[in-house]
CSV table of C-alpha atoms and ligand atoms in Angstrom, one decimal:
chain,number,residue,atom,x,y,z
A,1,MET,CA,-97.4,-15.0,46.0
A,2,LYS,CA,-97.4,-16.7,49.3
A,3,GLN,CA,-93.9,-17.2,50.9
A,4,VAL,CA,-93.1,-20.4,52.7
A,5,LEU,CA,-89.8,-20.5,54.7
A,6,VAL,CA,-88.1,-23.7,55.7
A,7,ILE,CA,-85.1,-23.4,58.1
A,8,GLY,CA,-83.1,-26.6,58.1
A,9,ALA,CA,-83.0,-28.9,55.0
A,10,ASN,CA,-82.3,-32.4,56.4
A,11,PHE,CA,-84.8,-35.2,57.1
A,12,ALA,CA,-87.8,-33.1,58.2
A,13,GLY,CA,-87.0,-29.7,56.6
A,14,ALA,CA,-86.6,-31.5,53.1
A,15,SER,CA,-89.8,-33.3,53.1
A,16,ALA,CA,-91.7,-30.4,54.4
A,17,ALA,CA,-90.3,-28.0,51.6
A,18,LEU,CA,-90.6,-30.6,48.7
A,19,GLU,CA,-94.2,-31.8,49.7
A,20,VAL,CA,-95.5,-28.1,50.1
A,21,LYS,CA,-94.0,-27.3,46.5
A,22,ARG,CA,-95.3,-30.4,45.0
A,23,LYS,CA,-98.7,-29.7,46.2
A,24,LEU,CA,-99.1,-26.1,45.6
A,25,LYS,CA,-96.8,-25.8,42.5
A,26,LYS,CA,-96.6,-22.2,41.0
A,27,ALA,CA,-99.1,-21.0,43.6
A,28,VAL,CA,-96.5,-20.7,46.3
A,29,GLU,CA,-92.7,-19.6,46.6
A,30,VAL,CA,-90.7,-22.1,48.8
A,31,THR,CA,-87.4,-21.2,50.2
A,32,VAL,CA,-85.0,-23.2,52.1
A,33,ILE,CA,-82.1,-22.0,54.3
A,34,ASP,CA,-79.7,-24.2,55.8
A,35,LYS,CA,-76.2,-23.6,57.2
A,36,GLN,CA,-74.8,-26.7,55.2
A,37,GLU,CA,-74.5,-27.2,51.6
A,38,ASN,CA,-75.0,-30.9,51.7
A,39,SER,CA,-77.5,-33.0,53.5
A,40,LEU,CA,-76.0,-35.4,56.1
A,41,TYR,CA,-77.2,-39.1,56.3
A,42,PHE,CA,-76.5,-39.4,60.0
A,43,PRO,CA,-77.2,-43.2,60.3
A,44,SER,CA,-74.2,-44.1,58.5
A,45,LEU,CA,-71.8,-41.9,60.5
A,46,ILE,CA,-71.4,-44.9,63.0
A,47,TRP,CA,-69.4,-46.7,60.1
A,48,VAL,CA,-67.0,-43.8,59.6
A,49,PRO,CA,-64.9,-44.4,62.5
A,50,ILE,CA,-64.2,-48.0,61.8
A,51,GLY,CA,-63.6,-47.1,58.2
A,52,ARG,CA,-66.6,-48.9,56.6
A,53,ARG,CA,-67.8,-45.5,55.1
A,54,GLU,CA,-66.1,-42.3,54.2
A,55,VAL,CA,-67.7,-39.1,55.2
A,56,SER,CA,-68.2,-38.3,51.5
A,57,ASP,CA,-70.6,-41.4,51.3
A,58,CYS,CA,-72.8,-39.6,53.9
A,59,LEU,CA,-73.2,-36.4,52.1
A,60,ILE,CA,-75.7,-35.6,49.6
A,61,PRO,CA,-75.4,-32.2,47.7
A,62,ARG,CA,-78.7,-30.1,48.1
A,63,LYS,CA,-78.7,-27.5,45.6
A,64,PRO,CA,-79.5,-29.6,42.5
A,65,MET,CA,-82.4,-31.4,44.0
A,66,PHE,CA,-83.9,-28.3,45.2
A,67,ASP,CA,-83.4,-26.5,41.8
A,68,LYS,CA,-85.3,-29.4,40.1
A,69,ALA,CA,-88.1,-29.0,42.4
A,70,ARG,CA,-88.0,-25.1,41.8
A,71,ILE,CA,-87.3,-24.4,45.5
A,72,ASN,CA,-84.9,-21.7,46.4
A,73,PHE,CA,-82.2,-23.0,48.5
A,74,ILE,CA,-79.8,-20.7,50.4
A,75,VAL,CA,-76.9,-21.6,52.5
A,76,ASP,CA,-77.2,-19.2,55.4
A,77,THR,CA,-77.4,-19.4,59.2
A,78,ALA,CA,-80.8,-18.2,60.7
A,79,LEU,CA,-80.0,-16.3,63.8
A,80,SER,CA,-83.5,-15.2,65.2
A,81,ILE,CA,-87.1,-15.3,64.3
A,82,ASP,CA,-89.5,-12.4,65.2
A,83,PRO,CA,-92.9,-14.1,64.7
A,84,ASP,CA,-94.7,-10.8,65.2
A,85,LYS,CA,-93.1,-9.2,62.1
A,86,GLN,CA,-93.0,-12.7,60.3
A,87,GLU,CA,-89.3,-12.3,59.7
A,88,VAL,CA,-86.1,-14.6,60.1
A,89,VAL,CA,-83.0,-12.6,60.6
A,90,ALA,CA,-80.0,-14.6,59.2
A,91,GLU,CA,-76.2,-13.9,58.4
A,92,LYS,CA,-76.6,-12.9,55.0
A,93,GLY,CA,-79.9,-11.0,55.2
A,94,LYS,CA,-83.7,-10.9,56.3
A,95,TYR,CA,-86.2,-13.2,55.1
A,96,TYR,CA,-90.0,-12.4,55.2
A,97,TYR,CA,-92.6,-15.3,55.5
A,98,ASP,CA,-96.2,-16.1,55.4
A,99,GLN,CA,-95.8,-19.5,56.8
A,100,LEU,CA,-92.4,-20.7,58.5
A,101,VAL,CA,-91.1,-24.2,59.3
A,102,VAL,CA,-88.5,-24.8,61.8
A,103,ALA,CA,-86.6,-28.0,61.2
A,104,THR,CA,-83.4,-27.3,62.7
A,105,GLY,CA,-82.4,-30.4,64.6
A,106,PRO,CA,-80.5,-30.4,67.8
A,107,LYS,CA,-77.6,-28.7,69.5
A,108,LEU,CA,-75.4,-30.8,71.5
A,109,ASN,CA,-74.6,-30.3,75.1
A,110,ARG,CA,-71.2,-31.9,75.5
A,111,ASP,CA,-70.8,-29.8,78.9
A,112,ILE,CA,-73.1,-32.4,80.6
A,113,ALA,CA,-70.4,-33.4,83.2
A,114,PRO,CA,-66.9,-32.4,83.5
A,115,GLY,CA,-64.4,-33.9,81.0
A,116,VAL,CA,-66.9,-35.2,78.6
A,117,ARG,CA,-66.3,-32.6,75.9
A,118,GLU,CA,-62.1,-33.2,76.4
A,119,HIS,CA,-62.0,-36.9,76.8
A,120,ALA,CA,-64.9,-38.6,75.3
A,121,CYS,CA,-65.5,-38.9,71.5
A,122,TYR,CA,-68.9,-38.1,69.9
A,123,ILE,CA,-69.9,-40.0,66.8
A,124,GLY,CA,-73.1,-37.9,65.8
A,125,SER,CA,-71.2,-35.1,63.7
A,126,VAL,CA,-68.7,-35.3,60.7
A,127,ASP,CA,-66.2,-33.7,62.6
A,128,GLY,CA,-66.9,-36.1,65.7
A,129,ALA,CA,-66.8,-39.2,63.3
A,130,LEU,CA,-63.4,-38.3,61.9
A,131,ASP,CA,-62.1,-37.6,65.5
A,132,THR,CA,-63.3,-40.8,66.6
A,133,ARG,CA,-61.8,-42.4,63.6
A,134,ALA,CA,-58.4,-41.0,64.5
A,135,LYS,CA,-58.8,-42.0,68.1
A,136,LEU,CA,-59.5,-45.6,67.4
A,137,GLU,CA,-56.2,-45.8,65.1
A,138,GLU,CA,-54.2,-44.5,68.0
A,139,PHE,CA,-55.9,-46.6,70.6
A,140,LYS,CA,-55.0,-49.7,68.3
A,141,LYS,CA,-51.4,-49.0,69.0
A,142,ASN,CA,-51.8,-49.4,72.9
A,143,PRO,CA,-55.2,-51.2,73.4
A,144,GLY,CA,-56.8,-51.3,76.9
A,145,PRO,CA,-60.4,-50.7,78.2
A,146,ILE,CA,-63.2,-49.2,76.3
A,147,VAL,CA,-66.3,-47.5,77.6
A,148,ILE,CA,-69.2,-46.8,75.3
A,149,GLY,CA,-72.6,-45.5,76.0
A,150,ALA,CA,-74.7,-42.3,76.8
A,151,THR,CA,-75.0,-39.8,79.6
A,152,GLN,CA,-77.6,-38.8,81.7
A,153,LYS,CA,-80.2,-36.6,79.9
A,154,ALA,CA,-79.2,-38.3,76.3
A,155,SER,CA,-81.7,-39.5,74.0
A,156,CYS,CA,-80.0,-41.1,71.1
A,157,MET,CA,-79.2,-44.3,72.9
A,158,GLY,CA,-79.6,-46.3,69.5
A,159,ALA,CA,-76.8,-44.9,67.7
A,160,ALA,CA,-74.4,-45.6,70.8
A,161,TYR,CA,-75.7,-49.4,70.8
A,162,GLU,CA,-74.9,-49.7,67.3
A,163,PHE,CA,-71.4,-48.1,67.6
A,164,LEU,CA,-70.8,-50.3,70.6
A,165,TYR,CA,-71.3,-53.7,68.6
A,166,ASN,CA,-69.6,-52.3,65.5
A,167,VAL,CA,-66.5,-51.4,67.7
A,168,GLU,CA,-66.7,-55.0,69.2
A,169,LYS,CA,-66.6,-56.3,65.5
A,170,TRP,CA,-64.0,-54.1,64.6
A,171,LEU,CA,-61.7,-55.1,67.6
A,172,ARG,CA,-62.2,-58.8,66.7
A,173,GLN,CA,-61.1,-57.8,63.0
A,174,GLU,CA,-58.1,-56.0,64.3
A,175,LYS,CA,-57.3,-59.1,66.5
A,176,ILE,CA,-57.0,-57.1,69.6
A,177,ARG,CA,-60.3,-58.1,71.3
A,178,LYS,CA,-58.7,-60.1,74.0
A,179,GLN,CA,-56.8,-57.2,75.3
A,180,VAL,CA,-59.7,-55.1,75.5
A,181,ASP,CA,-62.3,-54.9,78.5
A,182,LEU,CA,-65.6,-53.5,76.8
A,183,TYR,CA,-68.1,-51.5,79.0
A,184,TRP,CA,-71.5,-50.2,78.1
A,185,ILE,CA,-72.9,-47.5,80.2
A,186,THR,CA,-76.6,-46.2,80.0
A,187,PRO,CA,-79.0,-44.0,81.7
A,188,GLU,CA,-81.6,-46.4,80.7
A,189,PRO,CA,-83.2,-48.4,84.0
A,190,TYR,CA,-82.9,-51.7,81.6
A,191,LEU,CA,-81.0,-52.6,78.3
A,192,GLY,CA,-83.2,-51.7,75.4
A,193,HIS,CA,-85.4,-49.4,77.0
A,194,PHE,CA,-84.5,-46.9,74.1
A,195,GLY,CA,-86.4,-44.0,75.6
A,196,ILE,CA,-89.7,-45.7,74.5
A,197,ASP,CA,-90.1,-48.1,77.4
A,198,GLY,CA,-88.6,-51.1,75.5
A,199,MET,CA,-89.8,-53.4,72.6
A,200,PRO,CA,-91.0,-57.1,73.2
A,201,LEU,CA,-87.9,-59.1,74.1
A,202,GLY,CA,-85.7,-56.2,73.5
A,203,GLU,CA,-84.0,-56.4,76.9
A,204,TRP,CA,-83.6,-60.2,76.4
A,205,TYR,CA,-81.8,-59.9,73.1
A,206,LEU,CA,-79.4,-57.4,74.4
A,207,LYS,CA,-78.5,-59.1,77.4
A,208,ARG,CA,-77.7,-62.2,75.4
A,209,PHE,CA,-75.6,-59.9,72.8
A,210,ASN,CA,-73.7,-58.7,75.8
A,211,GLN,CA,-73.1,-62.1,77.3
A,212,ILE,CA,-72.1,-63.6,73.7
A,213,PHE,CA,-69.8,-60.8,73.1
A,214,ASN,CA,-68.4,-60.5,76.8
A,215,ILE,CA,-69.5,-56.7,77.1
A,216,LYS,CA,-69.9,-55.4,80.6
A,217,TYR,CA,-72.5,-52.9,81.4
A,218,ARG,CA,-74.0,-50.5,83.9
A,219,THR,CA,-77.5,-49.5,83.6
A,220,SER,CA,-79.2,-46.4,85.2
A,221,ALA,CA,-75.6,-44.9,84.9
A,222,ALA,CA,-74.9,-41.2,85.5
A,223,VAL,CA,-71.4,-39.7,84.5
A,224,LYS,CA,-69.9,-37.8,87.3
A,225,GLU,CA,-66.7,-37.0,85.4
A,226,VAL,CA,-64.7,-38.2,82.4
A,227,THR,CA,-60.7,-38.0,82.9
A,228,LYS,CA,-58.1,-38.9,80.2
A,229,ASN,CA,-58.0,-42.5,81.7
A,230,ALA,CA,-61.4,-43.2,83.4
A,231,VAL,CA,-65.1,-42.6,83.4
A,232,ILE,CA,-66.3,-41.8,86.8
A,233,LEU,CA,-70.1,-42.6,87.5
A,234,ASP,CA,-72.2,-40.8,90.1
A,235,THR,CA,-72.1,-44.1,92.4
A,236,GLY,CA,-68.2,-43.3,92.7
A,237,GLU,CA,-67.4,-46.3,90.4
A,238,ILE,CA,-64.4,-45.8,88.5
A,239,ILE,CA,-64.1,-47.5,85.0
A,240,GLU,CA,-60.6,-47.3,83.4
A,241,SER,CA,-60.7,-46.7,80.0
A,242,ARG,CA,-58.4,-45.7,77.3
A,243,PHE,CA,-61.0,-44.9,74.6
A,244,LYS,CA,-64.6,-43.6,75.3
A,245,MET,CA,-67.2,-42.5,73.1
A,246,LEU,CA,-70.5,-41.1,74.8
A,247,MET,CA,-73.7,-39.9,73.3
A,248,VAL,CA,-74.8,-36.5,75.0
A,249,PRO,CA,-78.0,-34.6,75.5
A,250,PHE,CA,-79.5,-32.5,72.8
A,251,THR,CA,-81.2,-29.1,73.5
A,252,GLY,CA,-83.0,-26.8,70.9
A,253,VAL,CA,-80.4,-24.8,68.5
A,254,ASP,CA,-79.1,-21.2,69.2
A,255,LEU,CA,-81.9,-19.9,66.6
A,256,ILE,CA,-84.5,-20.8,69.0
A,257,ILE,CA,-82.6,-19.8,72.2
A,258,ASN,CA,-82.3,-16.2,70.5
A,259,SER,CA,-86.0,-16.1,69.5
A,260,PRO,CA,-87.7,-15.4,73.2
A,261,LYS,CA,-91.0,-14.7,71.6
A,262,LEU,CA,-91.5,-18.4,70.6
A,263,GLU,CA,-91.5,-19.1,74.5
A,264,THR,CA,-90.0,-22.4,74.5
A,265,PRO,CA,-89.6,-25.0,77.3
A,266,GLN,CA,-86.3,-25.0,78.9
A,267,ASN,CA,-84.9,-27.4,76.7
A,268,TYR,CA,-85.4,-24.9,73.8
A,269,PHE,CA,-87.3,-27.4,71.7
A,270,LEU,CA,-90.5,-26.0,70.0
A,271,ASP,CA,-93.6,-26.2,72.0
A,272,VAL,CA,-96.4,-27.4,69.2
A,273,LYS,CA,-99.8,-28.7,69.1
A,274,PRO,CA,-100.4,-32.5,67.6
A,275,CYS,CA,-100.7,-30.9,64.5
A,276,TYR,CA,-97.1,-29.3,64.9
A,277,GLN,CA,-98.3,-25.8,64.8
A,278,HIS,CA,-96.7,-23.5,67.2
A,279,LYS,CA,-99.0,-23.2,70.4
A,280,LYS,CA,-99.0,-19.3,69.9
A,281,TYR,CA,-98.1,-18.4,66.4
A,282,SER,CA,-100.4,-20.2,63.9
A,283,ASN,CA,-98.2,-19.5,61.0
A,284,VAL,CA,-95.1,-21.1,62.8
A,285,TRP,CA,-94.6,-25.0,62.5
A,286,GLY,CA,-91.9,-27.1,64.1
A,287,ALA,CA,-91.0,-30.5,62.3
A,288,GLY,CA,-88.3,-33.2,63.2
A,289,LEU,CA,-86.0,-33.2,66.0
A,290,ALA,CA,-86.6,-29.4,66.6
A,291,VAL,CA,-90.1,-30.2,68.4
A,292,ASP,CA,-90.4,-30.8,72.0
A,293,VAL,CA,-91.7,-34.4,72.9
A,294,PRO,CA,-91.9,-35.1,76.7
A,295,PRO,CA,-91.2,-38.6,77.7
A,296,PRO,CA,-94.3,-40.7,78.2
A,297,PHE,CA,-92.7,-42.6,80.9
A,298,GLU,CA,-92.4,-41.9,84.7
A,299,ALA,CA,-89.2,-39.7,85.5
A,300,ASN,CA,-86.4,-42.2,86.0
A,301,GLN,CA,-83.7,-41.9,89.1
A,302,VAL,CA,-81.2,-41.0,86.1
A,303,PRO,CA,-83.1,-38.8,83.5
A,304,PHE,CA,-83.0,-39.3,79.7
A,305,GLY,CA,-85.0,-38.4,76.7
A,306,VAL,CA,-87.2,-40.1,74.0
A,307,PRO,CA,-85.4,-40.8,70.7
A,308,LYS,CA,-86.3,-38.7,67.8
A,309,THR,CA,-85.3,-40.9,64.9
A,310,GLY,CA,-85.4,-40.3,61.1
A,311,TYR,CA,-88.8,-41.9,60.4
A,312,PRO,CA,-90.8,-39.6,62.8
A,313,SER,CA,-88.6,-36.8,61.5
A,314,ASP,CA,-89.7,-37.3,58.0
A,315,ALA,CA,-93.3,-38.0,58.9
A,316,THR,CA,-93.7,-34.9,60.8
A,317,GLY,CA,-92.2,-32.9,58.0
A,318,LYS,CA,-94.9,-34.5,55.7
A,319,ILE,CA,-97.6,-33.6,58.3
A,320,VAL,CA,-96.4,-30.0,58.5
A,321,ALA,CA,-96.5,-29.8,54.8
A,322,HIS,CA,-100.0,-31.0,54.6
A,323,ASN,CA,-101.0,-28.7,57.3
A,324,VAL,CA,-99.2,-25.6,55.6
A,325,VAL,CA,-101.1,-26.1,52.4
A,326,MET,CA,-104.5,-26.4,54.4
A,327,ALA,CA,-103.4,-23.0,56.3
A,328,LEU,CA,-102.6,-21.4,52.9
A,329,GLN,CA,-105.9,-22.3,51.6
A,330,GLY,CA,-107.6,-20.9,54.5
A,331,LYS,CA,-108.7,-24.4,56.0
A,332,THR,CA,-108.4,-25.4,59.5
A,333,ASN,CA,-108.8,-29.4,59.4
A,334,PHE,CA,-105.2,-29.8,60.2
A,335,LYS,CA,-103.8,-33.5,60.2
A,336,GLU,CA,-102.8,-34.7,63.8
A,337,LYS,CA,-100.4,-37.4,64.7
A,338,PRO,CA,-98.4,-36.9,68.2
A,339,TRP,CA,-95.1,-38.0,68.0
A,340,GLY,CA,-95.6,-41.0,70.2
A,341,ARG,CA,-98.3,-42.2,67.8
A,342,ILE,CA,-96.1,-42.2,64.8
A,343,PRO,CA,-95.2,-46.0,63.9
A,344,ALA,CA,-91.8,-47.2,65.4
A,345,LEU,CA,-89.8,-48.2,62.3
A,346,CYS,CA,-86.1,-48.5,62.9
A,347,VAL,CA,-82.8,-50.8,62.2
A,348,MET,CA,-80.2,-51.2,64.9
A,349,ASP,CA,-76.9,-52.4,63.2
A,350,ALA,CA,-74.9,-54.7,65.2
A,351,GLY,CA,-71.7,-55.0,63.3
A,352,LYS,CA,-72.6,-56.7,60.3
A,353,LYS,CA,-75.7,-58.2,62.1
A,354,GLU,CA,-78.9,-56.3,62.7
A,355,VAL,CA,-82.1,-56.1,64.8
A,356,ILE,CA,-85.2,-54.6,63.0
A,357,LEU,CA,-87.8,-52.9,65.3
A,358,ILE,CA,-91.4,-52.6,63.9
A,359,GLY,CA,-94.3,-51.1,66.1
A,360,THR,CA,-97.6,-49.7,65.5
A,361,SER,CA,-96.7,-46.7,67.5
A,362,LEU,CA,-93.2,-45.4,69.2
A,363,PHE,CA,-95.0,-45.1,72.4
A,364,LYS,CA,-97.0,-47.5,74.5
A,365,PRO,CA,-99.8,-48.6,74.2
A,366,ARG,CA,-99.0,-50.5,70.9
A,367,VAL,CA,-101.3,-52.8,68.9
A,368,PHE,CA,-98.3,-54.5,67.7
A,369,ALA,CA,-94.6,-54.5,68.3
A,370,ILE,CA,-91.8,-56.8,67.3
A,371,MET,CA,-87.9,-57.1,67.3
A,372,ILE,CA,-86.6,-59.2,64.5
A,373,PRO,CA,-82.8,-60.1,64.8
A,374,ASN,CA,-80.7,-60.7,61.9
A,375,VAL,CA,-77.3,-62.5,62.6
A,376,PHE,CA,-76.2,-63.1,59.0
A,377,TYR,CA,-75.9,-59.6,57.8
A,378,ASP,CA,-77.1,-56.0,58.1
A,379,PHE,CA,-78.9,-56.1,54.8
A,380,THR,CA,-81.8,-54.2,55.9
A,381,LYS,CA,-79.6,-51.5,57.4
A,382,VAL,CA,-77.5,-51.1,54.1
A,383,PHE,CA,-80.6,-51.2,51.9
A,384,LEU,CA,-82.3,-48.4,53.9
A,385,GLU,CA,-79.1,-46.3,53.5
A,386,LYS,CA,-79.1,-46.8,49.8
A,387,TYR,CA,-82.7,-46.2,49.6
A,388,PHE,CA,-82.8,-43.0,51.7
A,389,ILE,CA,-79.9,-41.4,49.9
A,390,TRP,CA,-81.1,-42.2,46.6
A,391,LYS,CA,-84.5,-40.6,47.7
A,392,LEU,CA,-82.7,-37.4,49.2
A,393,ARG,CA,-80.5,-37.0,46.0
A,394,HIS,CA,-83.7,-37.1,44.0
A,395,GLY,CA,-86.0,-35.1,46.2
A,396,TYR,CA,-88.5,-38.0,46.0
A,397,SER,CA,-90.0,-36.9,49.3
A,398,PHE,CA,-93.7,-38.4,48.5
A,399,LEU,CA,-92.2,-41.8,48.8
A,400,PRO,CA,-92.4,-43.7,52.5
B,1,LIG,C1,-75.1,-41.1,64.9
B,1,LIG,C2,-76.3,-41.0,64.5
B,1,LIG,C3,-77.1,-42.1,64.1
B,1,LIG,C4,-78.3,-42.1,63.9
B,1,LIG,N1,-78.7,-43.3,63.3
B,1,LIG,C5,-80.2,-43.3,63.2
B,1,LIG,C6,-80.7,-44.5,62.5
B,1,LIG,O1,-80.0,-45.5,62.3
B,1,LIG,N2,-82.0,-44.3,62.3
B,1,LIG,C7,-82.9,-43.2,62.4
B,1,LIG,O2,-84.1,-43.4,62.1
B,1,LIG,N3,-82.3,-42.3,63.1
B,1,LIG,C8,-81.0,-42.2,63.4
B,1,LIG,N4,-80.5,-41.0,63.8
B,1,LIG,C9,-81.3,-39.8,64.1
B,1,LIG,C10,-81.7,-39.1,62.8
B,1,LIG,O3,-80.3,-38.8,62.4
B,1,LIG,C11,-82.4,-37.8,63.2
B,1,LIG,O4,-83.7,-38.3,63.7
B,1,LIG,C12,-82.8,-37.0,62.0
B,1,LIG,O5,-81.5,-36.2,61.6
B,1,LIG,C13,-83.4,-35.5,62.3
B,1,LIG,O6,-83.8,-34.9,61.2
B,1,LIG,P1,-84.4,-33.3,61.3
B,1,LIG,O7,-84.4,-32.9,59.8
B,1,LIG,O8,-85.2,-33.1,62.6
B,1,LIG,O9,-82.8,-32.8,62.1
B,1,LIG,P2,-81.4,-32.8,61.5
B,1,LIG,O10,-81.0,-33.9,60.6
B,1,LIG,O11,-80.6,-32.5,62.6
B,1,LIG,O12,-81.2,-31.4,60.6
B,1,LIG,C14,-81.2,-30.1,61.0
B,1,LIG,C15,-80.9,-29.5,60.0
B,1,LIG,O13,-81.0,-27.8,60.3
B,1,LIG,C16,-79.9,-27.0,59.9
B,1,LIG,N5,-79.8,-25.9,61.0
B,1,LIG,C17,-79.7,-26.0,62.2
B,1,LIG,N6,-79.8,-24.9,62.8
B,1,LIG,C18,-79.8,-23.9,61.6
B,1,LIG,C19,-79.8,-22.6,61.6
B,1,LIG,N7,-79.5,-21.7,62.5
B,1,LIG,N8,-79.7,-21.9,60.3
B,1,LIG,C20,-79.9,-22.8,59.2
B,1,LIG,N9,-79.8,-24.0,59.2
B,1,LIG,C21,-79.8,-24.8,60.5
B,1,LIG,C22,-78.7,-28.1,60.0
B,1,LIG,O14,-77.6,-27.6,59.3
B,1,LIG,C23,-79.2,-29.4,59.6
B,1,LIG,O15,-79.2,-29.8,58.2
B,1,LIG,C24,-79.1,-40.9,63.9
B,1,LIG,C25,-78.6,-39.8,64.6
B,1,LIG,C26,-77.0,-39.8,64.9
B,1,LIG,C27,-76.4,-38.6,65.6
């Protein structure tokens, strides 16, 4: 029986594995390996530091869902891939494959500037979100200036914007807002660029938000150094801060770094065709954040990357599943959809308020794009959270 091996079982990998199995049923054996037992719903991590969610609310057990789908799920860490031998070496053993899907997400670069790792919080991991919560609790006792934002070369600015407005709301709830100077720093050339050259009215909305909530900001900002009490920018400006949270750049994971035959670019993201097939090895596929997506816009004075959010991650998992099925059936009419042509669908939380982003494609040119603010409550964000967690828990990958 043909063996499909999927490494990484979050948004992209779970969709790819479930869809291959759903389409080919008993004709294929699907094995998924992931170093974590549980799926992590990243979008809710922004609420952990301010106590609106617990980590347990963001974790979904994988084994029951994969068992039900008759997919082998193994908790293991893949160490290297030998695409000539069609073999993956992992901590617990070796895995052979006919078709391999790499959906391993990112590795963080918290050493992008001196002091970032030591002095700035990071909300994009379980440990990071809990550490941020502890630091905010400490901060409450002795409030002062705050810096939130993203460093040069970062690409997940959306989550940092969300955290900014959630912290602003939290400061008011805690009745310490007046004691806090709140700063936003970003490598983007203008507010709301998001790594996709903006959305209609995006910059205008964010400027108004910052004005209403009295948030000072610096665009085209690069971090030179972070110290215990300040963030120092490349321009020499010193922004005093008693609490800092910075999104940092992503690269490909160690597994890819340790698999030189895959000949990845310097950022260690997989170099794939528009059908997500590896450029050299036809039975290796990339899905989700693990694939390389060069920015479509001119290089900026301060570099930053494109956002690789949940919707395109899931969409590429499904495209890969379709194409793996084709390949196993000896067909080559693969589905193609470059990352930037996948629709833009995202909800940005703004602290019990939200902005909904809809576009016919992530990158320009777009036939249609709109940003819809909702100042009454973050209903859509909460609805999507419930929906995606339900979908992940039950393995309903065929749903949008
Ligand atoms: C704080 C935060 C908030 C976000 N909010 C939003 C949002 O509101 N909306 C949105 O659309 N997107 C959001 N995103 C982005 C979204 O989380 C990503 O797009 C999505 O997680 C990418 O899915 P993925 O499956 O490609 O990678 P990941 O979710 O990173 O999954 C990769 C998986 O691979 C596993 N893995 C890695 N290496 C190995 C190995 N060597 N061996 C075995 N397993 C391995 C990991 O354990 C993990 O389970 C947010 C991200 C962050 C950090």
